[in-house]
Short mmCIF file of C-alpha atoms in Angstrom, two decimals:
data_model
loop_
_atom_site.label_atom_id
_atom_site.label_comp_id
_atom_site.label_asym_id
_atom_site.label_seq_id
_atom_site.Cartn_x
_atom_site.Cartn_y
_atom_site.Cartn_z
CA MET T 21 20.03 -14.03 -73.69
CA ILE T 22 16.75 -12.64 -74.96
CA TYR T 23 13.93 -14.33 -73.01
CA LEU T 24 10.64 -14.66 -74.92
CA ASP T 25 9.02 -17.58 -73.04
CA TYR T 26 7.08 -15.80 -70.31
CA ALA T 27 4.00 -17.97 -70.89
CA ALA T 28 6.06 -20.95 -69.65
CA THR T 29 7.33 -19.19 -66.53
CA THR T 30 8.39 -15.77 -65.31
CA PRO T 31 11.32 -14.57 -63.18
CA MET T 32 10.38 -13.45 -59.70
CA SER T 33 9.76 -9.71 -59.53
CA GLU T 34 11.52 -7.45 -57.05
CA VAL T 35 8.19 -7.04 -55.26
CA ALA T 36 7.81 -10.82 -54.90
CA LEU T 37 11.44 -11.30 -53.82
CA CYS T 38 11.17 -8.64 -51.12
CA ALA T 39 7.89 -10.07 -49.88
CA TYR T 40 9.37 -13.57 -49.75
CA ASN T 41 12.40 -12.39 -47.80
CA GLU T 42 10.23 -10.51 -45.33
CA GLY T 43 7.65 -13.27 -45.11
CA SER T 44 10.33 -15.90 -44.40
CA GLN T 45 11.48 -13.90 -41.41
CA LEU T 46 8.13 -12.87 -40.02
CA TYR T 47 5.87 -15.81 -40.92
CA PHE T 48 8.09 -18.91 -40.67
CA GLY T 49 5.71 -20.61 -38.22
CA ASN T 50 3.41 -23.48 -39.09
CA ALA T 51 -0.01 -21.95 -39.70
CA SER T 52 -1.59 -24.97 -38.02
CA SER T 53 0.29 -24.45 -34.74
CA LEU T 54 -1.59 -22.97 -31.82
CA HIS T 55 1.20 -20.83 -30.35
CA ASP T 56 1.64 -17.12 -31.20
CA ILE T 57 4.16 -17.65 -33.97
CA GLY T 58 1.84 -20.15 -35.63
CA MET T 59 -1.10 -17.80 -35.20
CA ASN T 60 0.87 -14.98 -36.84
CA ALA T 61 1.47 -17.21 -39.86
CA ARG T 62 -2.21 -18.12 -39.92
CA ASP T 63 -3.22 -14.48 -39.80
CA ALA T 64 -0.92 -13.71 -42.75
CA LEU T 65 -2.31 -16.66 -44.64
CA GLN T 66 -5.87 -15.48 -44.05
CA LEU T 67 -4.96 -11.98 -45.20
CA CYS T 68 -3.53 -13.44 -48.46
CA ARG T 69 -6.65 -15.53 -48.89
CA LYS T 70 -8.82 -12.45 -48.55
CA GLN T 71 -6.69 -10.45 -50.98
CA HIS T 72 -6.93 -13.05 -53.73
CA SER T 73 -10.68 -13.37 -53.26
CA LEU T 74 -11.01 -9.62 -53.69
CA PHE T 75 -9.10 -9.83 -57.00
CA LEU T 76 -11.70 -12.35 -58.21
CA ASN T 77 -14.80 -10.81 -56.60
CA GLY T 78 -15.12 -14.15 -54.84
CA GLU T 79 -15.45 -15.30 -51.22
CA THR T 80 -12.47 -15.56 -48.88
CA GLU T 81 -13.38 -19.05 -47.72
CA GLY T 82 -13.30 -20.26 -51.31
CA ILE T 83 -9.51 -19.87 -51.68
CA TYR T 84 -7.44 -23.04 -51.19
CA PHE T 85 -3.67 -22.68 -51.65
CA THR T 86 -1.93 -25.43 -53.65
CA SER T 87 1.52 -26.25 -55.06
CA GLY T 88 0.61 -24.64 -58.38
CA GLY T 89 -1.85 -24.63 -61.28
CA THR T 90 -1.57 -28.33 -62.10
CA GLU T 91 -2.45 -29.43 -58.56
CA ALA T 92 -5.21 -26.83 -58.41
CA ASN T 93 -6.74 -28.23 -61.60
CA ILE T 94 -6.53 -31.83 -60.46
CA LEU T 95 -7.80 -31.27 -56.92
CA ALA T 96 -10.62 -29.00 -58.06
CA ILE T 97 -11.98 -31.51 -60.57
CA LEU T 98 -11.54 -34.60 -58.47
CA SER T 99 -12.93 -33.12 -55.24
CA ILE T 100 -16.02 -31.67 -57.02
CA VAL T 101 -16.66 -34.78 -59.08
CA GLN T 102 -16.41 -36.87 -55.92
CA ALA T 103 -19.13 -34.76 -54.31
CA TYR T 104 -21.54 -34.86 -57.28
CA LYS T 105 -20.95 -38.27 -58.87
CA SER T 106 -24.25 -39.58 -57.49
CA LYS T 107 -26.06 -36.98 -59.69
CA GLY T 108 -24.43 -38.00 -62.97
CA ASN T 109 -21.38 -39.31 -64.75
CA HIS T 110 -20.98 -36.95 -67.74
CA LEU T 111 -18.27 -34.31 -67.94
CA ILE T 112 -17.52 -31.68 -70.58
CA THR T 113 -14.15 -30.19 -71.47
CA THR T 114 -12.29 -29.10 -74.63
CA LYS T 115 -9.65 -30.61 -76.90
CA VAL T 116 -7.29 -27.73 -76.10
CA GLU T 117 -7.07 -27.87 -72.30
CA HIS T 118 -3.77 -27.85 -70.44
CA ALA T 119 -2.13 -31.28 -70.22
CA SER T 120 -2.94 -31.56 -66.50
CA LEU T 121 -6.68 -31.44 -67.28
CA PHE T 122 -6.65 -33.32 -70.58
CA HIS T 123 -4.92 -36.34 -69.02
CA LEU T 124 -7.05 -36.12 -65.90
CA PHE T 125 -10.25 -36.41 -67.98
CA GLN T 126 -8.79 -39.38 -69.78
CA GLN T 127 -8.18 -40.95 -66.38
CA LEU T 128 -11.75 -40.21 -65.36
CA GLU T 129 -12.97 -41.98 -68.48
CA ASN T 130 -11.10 -45.06 -67.26
CA ASP T 131 -12.88 -44.65 -63.94
CA GLY T 132 -16.29 -44.89 -65.59
CA PHE T 133 -17.14 -41.25 -66.42
CA GLU T 134 -18.28 -40.19 -69.84
CA VAL T 135 -16.38 -37.16 -71.23
CA THR T 136 -17.24 -34.93 -74.16
CA TYR T 137 -14.23 -33.10 -75.65
CA LEU T 138 -15.50 -29.96 -77.39
CA ASP T 139 -14.08 -28.93 -80.77
CA VAL T 140 -12.85 -25.37 -81.31
CA ASN T 141 -12.87 -23.24 -84.47
CA GLU T 142 -9.78 -22.30 -86.51
CA HIS T 143 -8.97 -19.58 -83.96
CA GLY T 144 -9.22 -21.87 -80.94
CA THR T 145 -12.61 -20.65 -79.63
CA ILE T 146 -15.35 -23.06 -78.57
CA GLN T 147 -18.73 -22.69 -80.27
CA LEU T 148 -21.61 -22.04 -77.85
CA ASP T 149 -24.07 -24.05 -79.93
CA ILE T 150 -21.78 -27.07 -79.75
CA LEU T 151 -21.53 -26.62 -75.96
CA LYS T 152 -25.32 -26.57 -75.68
CA GLN T 153 -25.62 -29.71 -77.77
CA ALA T 154 -23.10 -31.53 -75.57
CA ILE T 155 -25.14 -31.02 -72.40
CA ARG T 156 -27.00 -34.06 -71.07
CA PRO T 157 -29.27 -34.69 -68.05
CA THR T 158 -26.28 -36.54 -66.48
CA THR T 159 -23.75 -33.67 -67.02
CA ILE T 160 -22.38 -32.54 -63.66
CA LEU T 161 -19.30 -30.44 -64.58
CA ALA T 162 -17.66 -28.60 -67.45
CA SER T 163 -14.01 -27.52 -67.48
CA ILE T 164 -13.16 -24.85 -70.08
CA HIS T 165 -9.95 -22.85 -69.80
CA HIS T 166 -9.92 -19.04 -69.91
CA GLY T 167 -6.81 -18.30 -72.01
CA ASN T 168 -4.94 -20.72 -74.24
CA GLY T 169 -1.23 -20.95 -73.38
CA GLU T 170 -0.11 -21.66 -76.95
CA ILE T 171 -1.98 -19.23 -79.20
CA GLY T 172 -3.51 -16.89 -76.58
CA THR T 173 -7.19 -17.33 -77.49
CA VAL T 174 -9.53 -16.12 -74.72
CA GLN T 175 -12.76 -18.07 -74.25
CA PRO T 176 -16.06 -16.18 -73.62
CA LEU T 177 -16.45 -17.11 -69.96
CA GLU T 178 -19.59 -14.98 -69.38
CA GLU T 179 -21.53 -16.62 -72.20
CA ILE T 180 -20.31 -20.07 -71.21
CA GLY T 181 -21.23 -19.44 -67.58
CA GLU T 182 -24.78 -18.37 -68.53
CA ILE T 183 -25.33 -21.60 -70.46
CA LEU T 184 -23.96 -23.87 -67.74
CA LYS T 185 -25.76 -22.04 -64.96
CA ALA T 186 -29.08 -22.43 -66.76
CA HIS T 187 -28.51 -26.21 -66.70
CA GLN T 188 -27.11 -26.28 -63.13
CA ILE T 189 -23.78 -27.58 -64.34
CA ILE T 190 -20.65 -26.74 -62.29
CA PHE T 191 -18.19 -24.59 -64.22
CA HIS T 192 -14.42 -24.91 -63.69
CA SER T 193 -11.96 -22.75 -65.60
CA ASP T 194 -8.17 -22.99 -65.79
CA CYS T 195 -7.16 -19.30 -65.42
CA VAL T 196 -3.41 -19.87 -65.11
CA GLN T 197 -2.61 -17.79 -68.21
CA THR T 198 -5.07 -15.01 -67.50
CA TYR T 199 -4.86 -14.29 -63.76
CA GLY T 200 -3.26 -10.84 -63.40
CA GLU T 201 -3.53 -10.26 -67.17
CA ILE T 202 -7.30 -10.00 -67.61
CA LYS T 203 -9.89 -9.00 -65.04
CA ILE T 204 -11.66 -12.10 -63.74
CA ASP T 205 -15.01 -11.77 -61.95
CA VAL T 206 -16.16 -15.21 -60.88
CA LYS T 207 -19.65 -13.98 -59.99
CA LYS T 208 -20.21 -12.09 -63.21
CA CYS T 209 -18.91 -15.07 -65.25
CA LYS T 210 -20.80 -17.58 -63.08
CA VAL T 211 -17.61 -19.58 -62.67
CA ASP T 212 -17.75 -21.99 -59.74
CA SER T 213 -14.07 -22.97 -59.66
CA ILE T 214 -10.80 -21.66 -61.06
CA SER T 215 -7.13 -22.56 -60.89
CA VAL T 216 -4.18 -20.12 -60.67
CA SER T 217 -0.39 -20.41 -60.56
CA SER T 218 2.12 -18.03 -58.96
CA HIS T 219 5.07 -18.53 -61.30
CA LYS T 220 3.12 -17.20 -64.29
CA ILE T 221 2.80 -13.77 -62.62
CA TYR T 222 6.37 -13.19 -61.40
CA GLY T 223 5.84 -14.97 -58.10
CA PRO T 224 7.67 -18.04 -56.73
CA LYS T 225 7.32 -21.51 -58.18
CA GLY T 226 5.59 -24.21 -56.21
CA VAL T 227 2.51 -22.25 -55.16
CA GLY T 228 -0.91 -21.43 -56.56
CA PHE T 229 -4.53 -21.68 -55.53
CA CYS T 230 -7.83 -23.18 -56.42
CA TYR T 231 -10.99 -21.14 -55.89
CA ILE T 232 -14.20 -23.07 -55.27
CA SER T 233 -17.34 -21.11 -54.55
CA PRO T 234 -18.66 -21.89 -51.04
CA SER T 235 -22.02 -22.70 -52.67
CA VAL T 236 -20.40 -25.70 -54.43
CA LEU T 237 -19.91 -28.97 -52.62
CA TRP T 238 -16.55 -30.78 -52.71
CA LYS T 239 -15.21 -33.91 -51.04
CA SER T 240 -11.58 -34.28 -50.00
CA ILE T 241 -9.70 -36.93 -51.95
CA TYR T 242 -7.27 -37.33 -49.03
CA ASP T 243 -8.75 -39.01 -45.95
CA GLY T 244 -7.65 -37.45 -42.68
CA THR T 245 -6.22 -34.29 -44.25
CA THR T 246 -6.53 -31.15 -42.10
CA HIS T 247 -4.53 -28.52 -44.02
CA GLU T 248 -6.51 -26.05 -46.15
CA ASP T 249 -9.73 -27.35 -44.58
CA GLY T 250 -8.88 -30.84 -45.82
CA PHE T 251 -8.39 -29.79 -49.43
CA ARG T 252 -4.74 -30.92 -49.61
CA PRO T 253 -2.13 -32.36 -47.23
CA GLY T 254 1.17 -30.78 -46.21
CA THR T 255 2.37 -27.78 -44.29
CA VAL T 256 1.32 -24.60 -46.00
CA ASP T 257 4.22 -22.50 -47.41
CA VAL T 258 3.22 -19.16 -45.95
CA PRO T 259 6.28 -17.12 -47.12
CA SER T 260 5.73 -18.23 -50.72
CA ILE T 261 2.04 -17.39 -50.48
CA VAL T 262 2.90 -13.95 -49.12
CA SER T 263 5.27 -13.47 -52.07
CA PHE T 264 2.65 -14.79 -54.52
CA THR T 265 0.07 -12.36 -53.13
CA ALA T 266 2.46 -9.40 -53.42
CA ALA T 267 3.16 -10.38 -57.05
CA ALA T 268 -0.57 -10.62 -57.76
CA GLN T 269 -1.19 -7.23 -56.17
CA HIS T 270 1.44 -5.68 -58.44
CA MET T 271 -0.05 -7.40 -61.49
CA MET T 272 -3.51 -6.08 -60.73
CA GLU T 273 -2.22 -2.54 -60.24
CA THR T 274 -0.29 -2.55 -63.53
CA MET T 275 -2.73 -4.58 -65.64
CA GLU T 276 -3.83 -1.80 -67.99
CA GLU T 277 -0.31 -0.43 -68.42
CA ARG T 278 1.10 -3.87 -69.30
CA ALA T 279 -1.75 -4.66 -71.68
CA ALA T 280 -1.12 -1.41 -73.61
CA ASN T 281 2.60 -2.21 -73.78
CA TYR T 282 1.97 -5.78 -74.95
CA ASN T 283 -0.40 -4.59 -77.66
CA GLN T 284 2.16 -2.05 -78.88
CA LEU T 285 4.97 -4.61 -78.91
CA ARG T 286 2.76 -7.20 -80.61
CA THR T 287 1.78 -4.74 -83.35
CA LEU T 288 5.39 -3.81 -84.00
CA PHE T 289 6.47 -7.44 -84.09
CA LEU T 290 3.69 -8.51 -86.47
CA GLN T 291 4.50 -5.59 -88.78
CA ASP T 292 8.17 -6.50 -88.74
CA ILE T 293 7.61 -10.20 -89.37
CA LYS T 294 5.54 -9.50 -92.48
CA LYS T 295 8.83 -9.66 -94.37
CA LEU T 296 8.70 -13.42 -93.59
CA SER T 297 5.02 -13.84 -94.48
CA ASP T 298 5.91 -16.50 -97.08
CA LYS T 299 7.70 -18.49 -94.37
CA ILE T 300 5.73 -17.83 -91.12
CA MET T 301 1.99 -17.77 -90.45
CA VAL T 302 0.57 -16.00 -87.39
CA GLU T 303 -1.99 -17.99 -85.37
CA GLN T 304 -4.34 -15.62 -83.58
CA SER T 305 -7.97 -15.09 -82.62
CA LEU T 306 -10.12 -12.47 -84.34
CA GLU T 307 -12.29 -12.18 -81.25
CA ALA T 308 -10.45 -12.15 -77.90
CA GLN T 309 -6.69 -12.56 -77.63
CA LEU T 310 -3.97 -12.42 -75.01
CA PRO T 311 -1.64 -9.88 -76.71
CA GLN T 312 1.50 -11.23 -75.02
CA ILE T 313 1.20 -14.68 -76.60
CA ILE T 314 2.13 -14.94 -80.30
CA GLY T 315 1.70 -18.31 -81.93
CA LEU T 316 3.52 -18.86 -85.20
CA THR T 317 3.61 -21.68 -87.75
CA CYS T 318 6.89 -21.95 -89.63
CA LEU T 319 6.23 -23.19 -93.15
CA HIS T 320 8.28 -26.29 -93.98
CA VAL T 321 10.52 -25.91 -90.88
CA GLN T 322 9.88 -27.87 -87.69
CA GLY T 323 9.34 -25.76 -84.59
CA GLN T 324 11.91 -27.67 -82.63
CA TYR T 325 14.60 -26.80 -85.17
CA MET T 326 13.62 -23.12 -85.12
CA MET T 327 13.65 -23.11 -81.30
CA LEU T 328 17.08 -24.69 -81.12
CA GLU T 329 18.52 -22.34 -83.73
CA CYS T 330 17.08 -19.31 -81.93
CA ASN T 331 18.62 -20.61 -78.71
CA ARG T 332 21.99 -20.89 -80.49
CA HIS T 333 21.62 -17.19 -81.33
CA GLY T 334 20.79 -16.33 -77.71
CA ILE T 335 16.99 -16.17 -77.99
CA CYS T 336 14.63 -18.25 -75.85
CA ILE T 337 11.34 -19.17 -77.52
CA SER T 338 9.07 -22.18 -77.21
CA THR T 339 7.44 -24.87 -79.30
CA GLY T 340 4.31 -24.63 -77.16
CA SER T 341 3.31 -25.64 -73.65
CA ALA T 342 6.30 -26.33 -71.40
CA CYS T 343 4.40 -29.30 -70.03
CA GLN T 344 4.64 -30.98 -73.47
CA VAL T 345 8.33 -30.40 -74.19
CA GLY T 346 10.07 -33.62 -75.14
CA MET T 347 6.90 -35.27 -76.38
CA GLU T 348 6.97 -36.48 -79.98
CA SER T 349 3.27 -35.96 -80.59
CA PRO T 350 2.25 -32.62 -82.17
CA SER T 351 0.43 -29.87 -80.27
CA ARG T 352 -3.16 -30.76 -79.51
CA THR T 353 -4.10 -27.12 -79.90
CA MET T 354 -2.69 -26.99 -83.42
CA LEU T 355 -4.49 -30.23 -84.39
CA ALA T 356 -7.71 -28.92 -82.87
CA ILE T 357 -7.67 -25.70 -84.98
CA GLY T 358 -7.34 -27.74 -88.13
CA LYS T 359 -3.60 -28.20 -88.70
CA SER T 360 -2.18 -31.44 -90.04
CA GLU T 361 0.31 -33.35 -87.94
CA SER T 362 3.19 -32.07 -90.04
CA GLU T 363 1.94 -28.49 -89.81
CA ALA T 364 1.41 -28.81 -86.03
CA LYS T 365 5.05 -29.80 -85.60
CA CYS T 366 6.08 -26.51 -87.21
CA PHE T 367 4.58 -24.44 -84.41
CA ILE T 368 6.55 -22.03 -82.24
CA ARG T 369 5.43 -19.58 -79.56
CA ILE T 370 6.80 -16.19 -78.57
CA SER T 371 5.48 -14.84 -75.29
CA LEU T 372 6.18 -11.35 -74.06
CA GLY T 373 6.80 -10.18 -70.52
CA SER T 374 7.55 -7.20 -68.35
CA LYS T 375 11.20 -6.96 -69.52
CA THR T 376 10.54 -7.42 -73.26
CA THR T 377 11.71 -4.57 -75.46
CA LYS T 378 11.15 -3.47 -79.02
CA GLU T 379 14.84 -4.04 -79.74
CA GLU T 380 14.65 -7.65 -78.58
CA LEU T 381 11.76 -8.37 -80.91
CA GLU T 382 13.51 -6.67 -83.82
CA ARG T 383 16.58 -8.81 -83.13
CA THR T 384 14.37 -11.93 -83.05
CA VAL T 385 12.93 -11.22 -86.48
CA ILE T 386 16.44 -10.65 -87.89
CA VAL T 387 17.64 -13.97 -86.42
CA MET T 388 14.62 -15.85 -87.79
CA GLU T 389 15.23 -14.35 -91.20
CA ARG T 390 18.84 -15.53 -91.10
CA ILE T 391 17.76 -19.01 -90.06
CA PHE T 392 15.44 -19.27 -93.03
CA GLN T 393 18.10 -17.91 -95.35
CA SER T 394 20.54 -20.59 -94.09
CA LEU T 395 18.18 -23.33 -95.33
CA PRO T 396 19.04 -24.17 -98.96
CA SER T 397 15.54 -25.40 -99.80
CA LEU T 398 13.81 -22.11 -98.93
#
């Protein structure tokens, strides 16, 4: 099989597998236990916390390990909103956030909060003037993702951070698609909180973290919780966190090399797919773009059909966010950038990874061409 769905999840790297194996043997103790084995696990956990904070130019005490990006998003927003709800009830987000955040903000509306969902332009970028206009005296938090998981658009975090900081609004950003791919400096970007997931960077599934600046207040949503300073309940999975940290270290060390490779592969793929320009449209940003994510709209062919046909030919692609698979409604991102419902249902995503080769992409274009040729109406 040719795997081109790395934005959904990645296989564990050799570095991560080795670290997990070693961590399971050395740090199997409960990090909350007071005996030596528990203290060893706690020391390893603290070392991992420090390492991730260095990657972000953040503070060690701001790292809270979670079960993944979704939980990190939910806990970050709820715990911060709980702490600041006496100061206001207005929240800002975008129409193209990950499902975990989009549905959370809908829930918060039911709980009495007012939410503004920012529009994006045809490339998926928010407009700073529209953000400024959305701010109210009662605005307490804005959640704007860093990189879009469907079309790869990268939001201007520094400019957004400047605006929000000037109005003393807390800034959360979902960085699940960008951690390890783009340098993130929470201080430079004035980001107060971010969410990250391990399985997007060749680490194990079921682990991630939320970073909340120590200068920001938060209130635990779980009474009586002691783990992670009360941020979330449950015994901390130290071996997985050790593996996650090793994967992140490798990603940081190879970031420039991988970016250059992705850009080269992307260029070759887009040149090759020009032969299908009357059948496929490329969705990309003209400003900032994750090169490894290639969004495509198939003209007159539903994305689900193209995905299933590619799978029949041994190629794994996606119709968008894995968290939306099986849903009948079209992609919110596609609708937000101006597509009709029928056009949005024709979307597919190809996402590159560390094992992707030029030959695999060439094969993919050939298969897509054959699929189109097999349709009598085209």
